[in-house]
Coordinates of C-alpha atoms in Angstrom, one line a residue:
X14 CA 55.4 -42.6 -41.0
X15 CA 53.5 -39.1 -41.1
X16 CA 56.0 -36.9 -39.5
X17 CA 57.7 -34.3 -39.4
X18 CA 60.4 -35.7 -41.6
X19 CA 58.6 -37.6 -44.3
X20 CA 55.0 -34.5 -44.8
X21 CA 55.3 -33.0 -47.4
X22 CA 52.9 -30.2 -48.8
X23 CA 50.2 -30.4 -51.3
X24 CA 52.3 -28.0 -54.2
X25 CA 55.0 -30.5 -53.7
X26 CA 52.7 -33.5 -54.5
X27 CA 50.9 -30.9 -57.1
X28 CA 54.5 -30.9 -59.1
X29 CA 55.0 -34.3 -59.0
X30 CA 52.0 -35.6 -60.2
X31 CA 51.7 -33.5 -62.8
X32 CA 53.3 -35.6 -65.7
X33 CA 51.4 -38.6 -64.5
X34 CA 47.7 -36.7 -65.5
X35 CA 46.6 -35.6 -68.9
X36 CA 46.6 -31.8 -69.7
X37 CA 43.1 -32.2 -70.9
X38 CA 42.0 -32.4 -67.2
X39 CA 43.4 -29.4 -65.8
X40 CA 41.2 -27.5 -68.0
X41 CA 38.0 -25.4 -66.7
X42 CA 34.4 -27.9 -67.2
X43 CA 31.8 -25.5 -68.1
X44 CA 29.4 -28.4 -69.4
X45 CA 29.0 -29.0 -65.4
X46 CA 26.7 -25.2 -65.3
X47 CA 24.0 -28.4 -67.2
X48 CA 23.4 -29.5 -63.3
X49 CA 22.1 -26.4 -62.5
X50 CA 19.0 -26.2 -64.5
X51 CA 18.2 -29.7 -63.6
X52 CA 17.8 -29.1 -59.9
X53 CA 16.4 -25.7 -60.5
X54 CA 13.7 -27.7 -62.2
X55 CA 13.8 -30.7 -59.8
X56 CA 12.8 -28.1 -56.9
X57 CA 10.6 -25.9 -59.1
X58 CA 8.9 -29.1 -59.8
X59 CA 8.5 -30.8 -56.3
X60 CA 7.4 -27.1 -55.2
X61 CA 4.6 -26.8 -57.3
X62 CA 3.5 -30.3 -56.6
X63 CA 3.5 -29.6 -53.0
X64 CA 1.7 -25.9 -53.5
X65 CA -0.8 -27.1 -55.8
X66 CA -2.0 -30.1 -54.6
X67 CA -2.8 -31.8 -51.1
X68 CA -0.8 -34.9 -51.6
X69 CA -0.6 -37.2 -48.5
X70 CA 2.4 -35.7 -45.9
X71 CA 4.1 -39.2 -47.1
X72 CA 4.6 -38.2 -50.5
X73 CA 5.2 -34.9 -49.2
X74 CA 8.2 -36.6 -47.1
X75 CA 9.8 -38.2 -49.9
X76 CA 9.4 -34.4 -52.3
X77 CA 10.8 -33.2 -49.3
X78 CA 14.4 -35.1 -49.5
X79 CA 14.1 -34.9 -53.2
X80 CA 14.7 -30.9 -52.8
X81 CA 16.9 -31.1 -50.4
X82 CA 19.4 -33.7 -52.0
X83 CA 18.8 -31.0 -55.1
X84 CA 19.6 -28.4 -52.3
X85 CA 22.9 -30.9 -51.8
X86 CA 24.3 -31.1 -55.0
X87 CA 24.0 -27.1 -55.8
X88 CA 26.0 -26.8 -52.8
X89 CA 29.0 -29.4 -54.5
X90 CA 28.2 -27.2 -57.4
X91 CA 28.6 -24.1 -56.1
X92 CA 32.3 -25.3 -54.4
X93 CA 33.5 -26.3 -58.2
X94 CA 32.2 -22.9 -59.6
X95 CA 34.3 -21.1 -56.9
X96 CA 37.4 -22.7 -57.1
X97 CA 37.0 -22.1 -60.4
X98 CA 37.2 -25.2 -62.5
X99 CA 34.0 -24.3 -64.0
X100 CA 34.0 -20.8 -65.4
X101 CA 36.6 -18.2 -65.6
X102 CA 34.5 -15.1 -65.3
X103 CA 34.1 -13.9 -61.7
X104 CA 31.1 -11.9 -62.1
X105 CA 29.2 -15.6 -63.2
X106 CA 31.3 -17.0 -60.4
X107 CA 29.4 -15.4 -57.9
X108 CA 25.8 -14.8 -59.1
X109 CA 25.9 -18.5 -59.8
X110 CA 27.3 -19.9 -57.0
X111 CA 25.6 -17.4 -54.8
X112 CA 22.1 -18.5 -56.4
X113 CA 23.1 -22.5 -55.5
X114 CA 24.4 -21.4 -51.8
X115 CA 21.2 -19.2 -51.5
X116 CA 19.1 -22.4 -48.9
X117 CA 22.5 -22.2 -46.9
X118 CA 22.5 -18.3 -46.6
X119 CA 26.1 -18.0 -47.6
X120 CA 27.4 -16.0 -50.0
X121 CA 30.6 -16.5 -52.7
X122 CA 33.0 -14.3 -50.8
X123 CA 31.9 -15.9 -47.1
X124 CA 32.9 -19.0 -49.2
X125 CA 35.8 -18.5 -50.6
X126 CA 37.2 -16.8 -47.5
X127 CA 36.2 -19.7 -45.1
X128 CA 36.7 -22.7 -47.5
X129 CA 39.3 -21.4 -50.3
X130 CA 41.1 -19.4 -47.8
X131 CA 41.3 -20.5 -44.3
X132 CA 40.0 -24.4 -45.1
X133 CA 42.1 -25.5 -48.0
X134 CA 45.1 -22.7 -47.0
X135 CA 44.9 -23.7 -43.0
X136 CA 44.1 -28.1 -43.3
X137 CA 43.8 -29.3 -39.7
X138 CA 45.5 -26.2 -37.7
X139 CA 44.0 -26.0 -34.8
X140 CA 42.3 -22.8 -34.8
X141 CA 43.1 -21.5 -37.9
X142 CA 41.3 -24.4 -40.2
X143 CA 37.6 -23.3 -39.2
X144 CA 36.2 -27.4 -40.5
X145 CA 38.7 -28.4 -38.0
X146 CA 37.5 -29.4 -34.3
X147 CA 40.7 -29.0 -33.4
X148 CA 43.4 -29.7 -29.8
X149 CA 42.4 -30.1 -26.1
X150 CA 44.0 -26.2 -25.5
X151 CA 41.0 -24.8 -27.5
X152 CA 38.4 -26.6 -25.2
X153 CA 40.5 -25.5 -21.5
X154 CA 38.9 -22.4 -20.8
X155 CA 35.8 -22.6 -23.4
X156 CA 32.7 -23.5 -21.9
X157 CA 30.8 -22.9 -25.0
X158 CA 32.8 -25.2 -26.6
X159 CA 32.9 -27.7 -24.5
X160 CA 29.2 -28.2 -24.8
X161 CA 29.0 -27.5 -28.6
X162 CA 31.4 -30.3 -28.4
X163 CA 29.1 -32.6 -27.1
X164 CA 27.0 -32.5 -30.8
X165 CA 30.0 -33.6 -32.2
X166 CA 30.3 -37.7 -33.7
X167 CA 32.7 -39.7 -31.3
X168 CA 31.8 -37.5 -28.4
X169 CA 29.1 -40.0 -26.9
X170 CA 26.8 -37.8 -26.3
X171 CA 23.4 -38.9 -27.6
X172 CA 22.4 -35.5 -29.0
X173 CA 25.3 -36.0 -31.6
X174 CA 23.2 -38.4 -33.5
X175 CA 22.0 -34.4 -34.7
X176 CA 25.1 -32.8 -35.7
X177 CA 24.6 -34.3 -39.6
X178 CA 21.5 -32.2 -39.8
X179 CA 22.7 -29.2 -38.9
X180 CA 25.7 -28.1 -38.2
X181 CA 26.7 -27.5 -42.0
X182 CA 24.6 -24.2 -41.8
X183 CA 25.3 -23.8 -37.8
X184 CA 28.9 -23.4 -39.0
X185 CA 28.3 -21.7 -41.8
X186 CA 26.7 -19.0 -39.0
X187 CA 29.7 -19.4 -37.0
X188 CA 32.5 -18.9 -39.2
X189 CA 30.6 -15.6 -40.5
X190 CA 30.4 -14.0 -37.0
X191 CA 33.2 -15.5 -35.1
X192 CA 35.9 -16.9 -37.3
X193 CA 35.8 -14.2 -39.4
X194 CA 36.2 -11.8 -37.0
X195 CA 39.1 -14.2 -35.2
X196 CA 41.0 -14.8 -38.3
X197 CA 40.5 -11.3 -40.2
X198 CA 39.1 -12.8 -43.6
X199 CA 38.2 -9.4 -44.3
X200 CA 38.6 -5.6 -43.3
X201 CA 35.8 -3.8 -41.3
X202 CA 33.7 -2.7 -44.1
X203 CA 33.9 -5.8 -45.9
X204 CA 33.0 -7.9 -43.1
X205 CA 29.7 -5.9 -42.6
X206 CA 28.6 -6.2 -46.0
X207 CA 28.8 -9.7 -46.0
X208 CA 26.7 -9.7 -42.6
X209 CA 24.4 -7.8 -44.6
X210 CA 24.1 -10.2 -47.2
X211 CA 23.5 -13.1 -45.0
X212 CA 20.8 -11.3 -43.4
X213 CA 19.3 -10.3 -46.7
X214 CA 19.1 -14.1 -47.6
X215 CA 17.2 -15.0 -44.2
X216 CA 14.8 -12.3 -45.0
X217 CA 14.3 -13.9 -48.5
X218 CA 13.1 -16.8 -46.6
X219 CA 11.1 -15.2 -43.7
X220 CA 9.4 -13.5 -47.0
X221 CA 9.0 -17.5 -48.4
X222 CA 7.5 -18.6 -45.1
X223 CA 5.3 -15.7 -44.6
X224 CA 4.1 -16.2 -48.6
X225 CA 3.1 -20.0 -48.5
X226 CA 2.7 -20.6 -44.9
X227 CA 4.4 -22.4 -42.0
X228 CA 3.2 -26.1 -43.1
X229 CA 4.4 -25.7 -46.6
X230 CA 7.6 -23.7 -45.7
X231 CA 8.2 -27.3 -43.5
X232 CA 8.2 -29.4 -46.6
X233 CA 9.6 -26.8 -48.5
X234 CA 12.5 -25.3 -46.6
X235 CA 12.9 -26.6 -43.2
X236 CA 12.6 -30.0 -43.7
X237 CA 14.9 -30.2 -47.2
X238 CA 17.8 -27.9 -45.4
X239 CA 18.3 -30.9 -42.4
X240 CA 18.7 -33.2 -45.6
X241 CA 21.3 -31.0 -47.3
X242 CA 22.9 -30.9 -44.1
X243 CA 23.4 -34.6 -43.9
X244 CA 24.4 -34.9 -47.2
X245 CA 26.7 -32.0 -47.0
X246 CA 27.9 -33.1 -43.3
X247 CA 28.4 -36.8 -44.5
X248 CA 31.1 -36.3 -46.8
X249 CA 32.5 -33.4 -44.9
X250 CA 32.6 -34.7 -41.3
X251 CA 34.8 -37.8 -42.5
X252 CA 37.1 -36.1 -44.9
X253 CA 39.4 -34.9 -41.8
X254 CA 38.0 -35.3 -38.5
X255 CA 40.0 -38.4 -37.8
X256 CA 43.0 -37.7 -39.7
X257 CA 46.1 -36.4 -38.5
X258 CA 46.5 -32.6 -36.9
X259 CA 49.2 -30.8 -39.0
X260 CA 50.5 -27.8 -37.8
X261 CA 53.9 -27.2 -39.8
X262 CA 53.1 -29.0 -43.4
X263 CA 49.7 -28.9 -45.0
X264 CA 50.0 -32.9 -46.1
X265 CA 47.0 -34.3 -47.7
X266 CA 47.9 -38.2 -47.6
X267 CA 48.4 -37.0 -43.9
X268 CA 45.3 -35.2 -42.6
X269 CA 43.3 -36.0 -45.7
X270 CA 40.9 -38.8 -46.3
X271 CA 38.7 -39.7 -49.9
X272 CA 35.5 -42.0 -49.1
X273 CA 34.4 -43.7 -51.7
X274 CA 30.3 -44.9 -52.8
X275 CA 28.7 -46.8 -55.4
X276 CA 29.5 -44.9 -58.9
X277 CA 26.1 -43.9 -59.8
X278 CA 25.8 -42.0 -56.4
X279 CA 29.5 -40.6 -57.4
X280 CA 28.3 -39.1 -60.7
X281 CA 25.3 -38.0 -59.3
X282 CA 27.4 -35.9 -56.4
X283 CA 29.7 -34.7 -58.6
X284 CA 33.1 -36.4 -57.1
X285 CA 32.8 -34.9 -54.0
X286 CA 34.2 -37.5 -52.6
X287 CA 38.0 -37.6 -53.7
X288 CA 38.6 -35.5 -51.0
X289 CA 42.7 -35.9 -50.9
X290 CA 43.0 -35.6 -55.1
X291 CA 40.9 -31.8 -54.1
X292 CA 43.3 -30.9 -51.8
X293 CA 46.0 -31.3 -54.2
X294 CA 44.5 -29.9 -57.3
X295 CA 41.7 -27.9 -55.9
X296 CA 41.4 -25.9 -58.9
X297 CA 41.0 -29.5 -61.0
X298 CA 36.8 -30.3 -61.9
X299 CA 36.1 -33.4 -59.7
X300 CA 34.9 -34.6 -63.2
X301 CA 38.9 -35.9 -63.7
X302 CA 39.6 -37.0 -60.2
X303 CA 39.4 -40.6 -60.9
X304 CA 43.1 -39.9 -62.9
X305 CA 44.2 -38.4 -59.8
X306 CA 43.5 -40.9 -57.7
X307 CA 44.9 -43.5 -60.0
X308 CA 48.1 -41.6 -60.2
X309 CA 48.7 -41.2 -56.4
X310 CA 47.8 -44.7 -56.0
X311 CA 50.9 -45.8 -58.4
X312 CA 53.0 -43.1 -57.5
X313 CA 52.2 -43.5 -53.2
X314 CA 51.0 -46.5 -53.2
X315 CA 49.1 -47.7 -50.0
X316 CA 49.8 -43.9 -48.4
X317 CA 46.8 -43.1 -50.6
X318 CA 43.7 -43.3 -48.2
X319 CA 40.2 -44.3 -48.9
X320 CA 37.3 -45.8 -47.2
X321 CA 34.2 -46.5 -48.3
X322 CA 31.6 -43.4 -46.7
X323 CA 29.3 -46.0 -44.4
X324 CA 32.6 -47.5 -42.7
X325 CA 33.9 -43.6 -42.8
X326 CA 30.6 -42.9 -40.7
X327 CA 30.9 -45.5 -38.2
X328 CA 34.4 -44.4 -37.7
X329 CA 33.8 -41.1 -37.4
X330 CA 31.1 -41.6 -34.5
X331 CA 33.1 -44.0 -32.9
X332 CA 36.4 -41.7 -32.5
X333 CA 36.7 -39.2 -30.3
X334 CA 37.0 -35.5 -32.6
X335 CA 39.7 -33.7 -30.4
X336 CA 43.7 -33.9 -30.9
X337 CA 45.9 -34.3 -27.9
X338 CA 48.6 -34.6 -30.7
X339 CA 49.2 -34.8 -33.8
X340 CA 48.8 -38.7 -34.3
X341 CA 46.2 -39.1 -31.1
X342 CA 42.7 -37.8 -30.5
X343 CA 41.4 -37.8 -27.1
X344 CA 37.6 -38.2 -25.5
X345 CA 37.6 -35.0 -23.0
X346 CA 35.3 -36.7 -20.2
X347 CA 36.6 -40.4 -20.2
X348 CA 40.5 -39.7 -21.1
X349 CA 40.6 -42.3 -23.4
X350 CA 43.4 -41.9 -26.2
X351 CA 42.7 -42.8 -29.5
X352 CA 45.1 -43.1 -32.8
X353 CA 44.2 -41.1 -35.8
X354 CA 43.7 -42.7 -38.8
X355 CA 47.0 -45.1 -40.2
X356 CA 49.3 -44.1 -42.7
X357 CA 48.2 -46.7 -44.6
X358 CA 44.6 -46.4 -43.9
X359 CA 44.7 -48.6 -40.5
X360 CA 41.5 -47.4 -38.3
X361 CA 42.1 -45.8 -35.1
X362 CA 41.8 -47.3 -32.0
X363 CA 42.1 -47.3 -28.8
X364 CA 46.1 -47.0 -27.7
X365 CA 45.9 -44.9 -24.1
X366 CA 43.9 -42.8 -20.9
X367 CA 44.9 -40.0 -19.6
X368 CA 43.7 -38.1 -16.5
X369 CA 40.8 -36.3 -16.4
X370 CA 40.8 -32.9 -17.2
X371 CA 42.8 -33.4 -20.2
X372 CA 45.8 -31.9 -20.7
X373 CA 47.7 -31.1 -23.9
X374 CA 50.7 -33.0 -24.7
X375 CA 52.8 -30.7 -26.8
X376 CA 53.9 -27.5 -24.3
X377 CA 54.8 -25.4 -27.5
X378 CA 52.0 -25.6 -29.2
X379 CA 49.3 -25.6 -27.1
X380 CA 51.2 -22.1 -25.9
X381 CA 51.3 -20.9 -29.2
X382 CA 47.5 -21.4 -29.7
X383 CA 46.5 -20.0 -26.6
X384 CA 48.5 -16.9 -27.0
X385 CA 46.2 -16.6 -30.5
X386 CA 43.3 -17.4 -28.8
X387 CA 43.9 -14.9 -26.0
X388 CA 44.1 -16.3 -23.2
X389 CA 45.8 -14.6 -19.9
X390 CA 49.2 -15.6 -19.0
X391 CA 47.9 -17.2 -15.6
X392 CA 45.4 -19.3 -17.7
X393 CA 48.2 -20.6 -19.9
X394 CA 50.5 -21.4 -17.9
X395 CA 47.8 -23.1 -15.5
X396 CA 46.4 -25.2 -18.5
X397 CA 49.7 -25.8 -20.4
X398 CA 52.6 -26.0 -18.6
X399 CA 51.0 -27.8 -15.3
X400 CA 50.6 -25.3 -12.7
X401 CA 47.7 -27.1 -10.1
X402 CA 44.9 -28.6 -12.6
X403 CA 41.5 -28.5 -11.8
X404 CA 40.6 -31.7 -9.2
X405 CA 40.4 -35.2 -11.6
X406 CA 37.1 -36.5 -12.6
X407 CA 36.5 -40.0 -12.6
X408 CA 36.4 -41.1 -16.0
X409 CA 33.1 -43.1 -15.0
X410 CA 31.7 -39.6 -14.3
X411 CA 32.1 -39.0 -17.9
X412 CA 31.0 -41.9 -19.1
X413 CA 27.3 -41.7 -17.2
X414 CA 27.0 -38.3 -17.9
X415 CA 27.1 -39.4 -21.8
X416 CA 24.4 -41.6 -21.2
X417 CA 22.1 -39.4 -19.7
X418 CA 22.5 -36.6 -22.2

């Protein structure tokens, strides 16, 4: 069982791993900095193709996806390179990292306080992991949230068939303005220079769209940044969203998930996909994950969890993304109650409905968020401890008006 007895967090699983996997892999990969030029060409290439001739918009389709699975894999790049299992020197850190992320607009230090920081330090808090989508108390009083929810996969809605196109960089925005801010990644002055820097990197690209025109800057841009967004999103979106919340212990075989695809597309994304063996050893290359994998699997045995990414998709939009606990996620307009994904890898399903407006289960919590989020004492103790809900919606209510968004 996952809880509270048996989690355990990742520096415990860190230490006792470490005998099972070879020195050799713990050391920094700088060979990896070869994918860079490749890309860099790959796009340079398409570009020029696309600027220089008037190829049919067919071709121009297809140059199109090329760049922006190039756009992709500079992003999985640019996370090795800052966790730092690439090169040692900071400096080279962040030019090159900050030259991958340039499509995305974010730069290193937005990255490694949202992702490094708050992401990896934070895994499925509600609130505090920013990747998370997190409990039913964060969605009470929100009404911005509530409808950014309904982009969200297992929320029913039929505009959620976008959120793999876009929300990679919509959070990206997000967690520079808001979560930032929220959370304190940095002090005052800091914070505005980073603002400043994402701003200077959308005027790069105004400058680009003003300099070829807005029919290339389509193929170029606009079109390849929705493709990096699904390939970003695809891995992203099913490496937690249906895991368990945890709240006291950060436990990767808990609130973790790796997906797994055919091997050539593995090398070619650079591991990204052994999601729980990063969590662990974040500061490992991917290149070596395969060893960690192969030692959780004989040290854990089935607790290790894996799916292959198309059945990690159709999960995804088929689960509802909010916790009402720890093991349960919950639908907000229907009520229907969902399990989060099995210790040993069982899907979720279907277990329960509650009333409509949902409700959080756990008093303590929820009270503890909503004093973080803050929220007036009347509001908390209306939403939390039970004090006269708002009137019941009929979960058929929910249900219809699904279908017609």
């Amino acid at each position: 069982m996952n809880d509270a007895a048996t989690l355990q967090a990742c520096v415990q699983y860190a230490k006792e791993l470490r005998a099972d996997i070879p020195q050799e892999a713990f050391q920094r990969n700088p060979w990896r900095l070869l994918w860079l030029p490749v890309h860099l060409a790959i796009i340079g290439g398409a570009t020029t193709l696309m600027l220089a001739t008037e190829i049919h918009w067919g071709w121009r389709l297809a140059l199109s996806a090329v760049i922006g699975h190039s756009y992709g894999v500079l992003m999985f790049l640019a996370h090795e390179i800052l966790h730092g299992s690439v090169v040692k020197n900071a400096r080279l850190q962040n030019w090159i990292s900050g030259l991958c992320m340039l499509p995305y607009c974010i730069g290193p230090a937005h990255w490694k306080a949202w992702h490094n920081r708050a992401h990896h330090g934070h895994t499925s808090q509600s609130g505090a992991d920013p990747d998370s989508f997190g409990n039913v108390t964060m969605f009470i009083c929100n009404r911005v949230a509530r409808f950014m929810l309904t982009f969200a996969p297992g929320s029913g809605y039929r505009r959620s068939w976008l959120f793999l196109g876009f929300w990679f960089s919509f959070h990206a925005i997000t967690t520079l303005f808001l979560h930032s801010q929220r959370y304190d990644y940095w002090n005052a002055a800091r914070r505005r220079r980073q603002i400043a820097l994402f701003f200077a990197m959308v005027a790069f690209w105004a400058g680009v769209a003003v300099t070829v025109g807005m029919r290339h800057f389509l193929f170029l841009y606009v079109l390849p940044i929705i493709v990096a967004n699904m390939l970003q999103m695809s891995y992203i979106a099913t490496n937690h969203l249906f895991c368990d919340e945890t709240e006291d212990v950060n436990d990767p075989l808990a609130n973790s998930l790796s997906v797994s695809v055919p091997k050539w597309l593995g090398w070619l994304h650079l591991n990204f996909g052994y999601h729980i063996e990063h969590h662990i050893y974040p500061y490992m290359n991917p290149r070596h994950a395969p060893r960690v994998r192969a030692a959780l699997e004989a040290r854990y045995g089935r607790r290790y969890r894996s799916l292959p990414i198309l059945t990690a998709l159709r999960v995804l939009y088929e689960t509802p993304p909010v916790h009402l606990s720890q093991k349960e996620l919950v639908d907000l307009d229907t009520g229907a109650v969902f399990s989060t994904l099995g210790v040993e890898c069982e899907l979720p399903r279907q277990i329960d409905r509650v009333t409509v407006p949902v409700r959080p289960r756990r008093t303590a919590a929820a009270l503890r968020l909503l004093k973080l989020e803050g929220s007036s004492p009347a509001i908390e103790t209306s939403a939390v401890i039970g004090a006269p809900p708002a009137p019941a919606t009929d979960p058929a209510d929910g249900a219809a008006r699904k279908r017609a968004a």
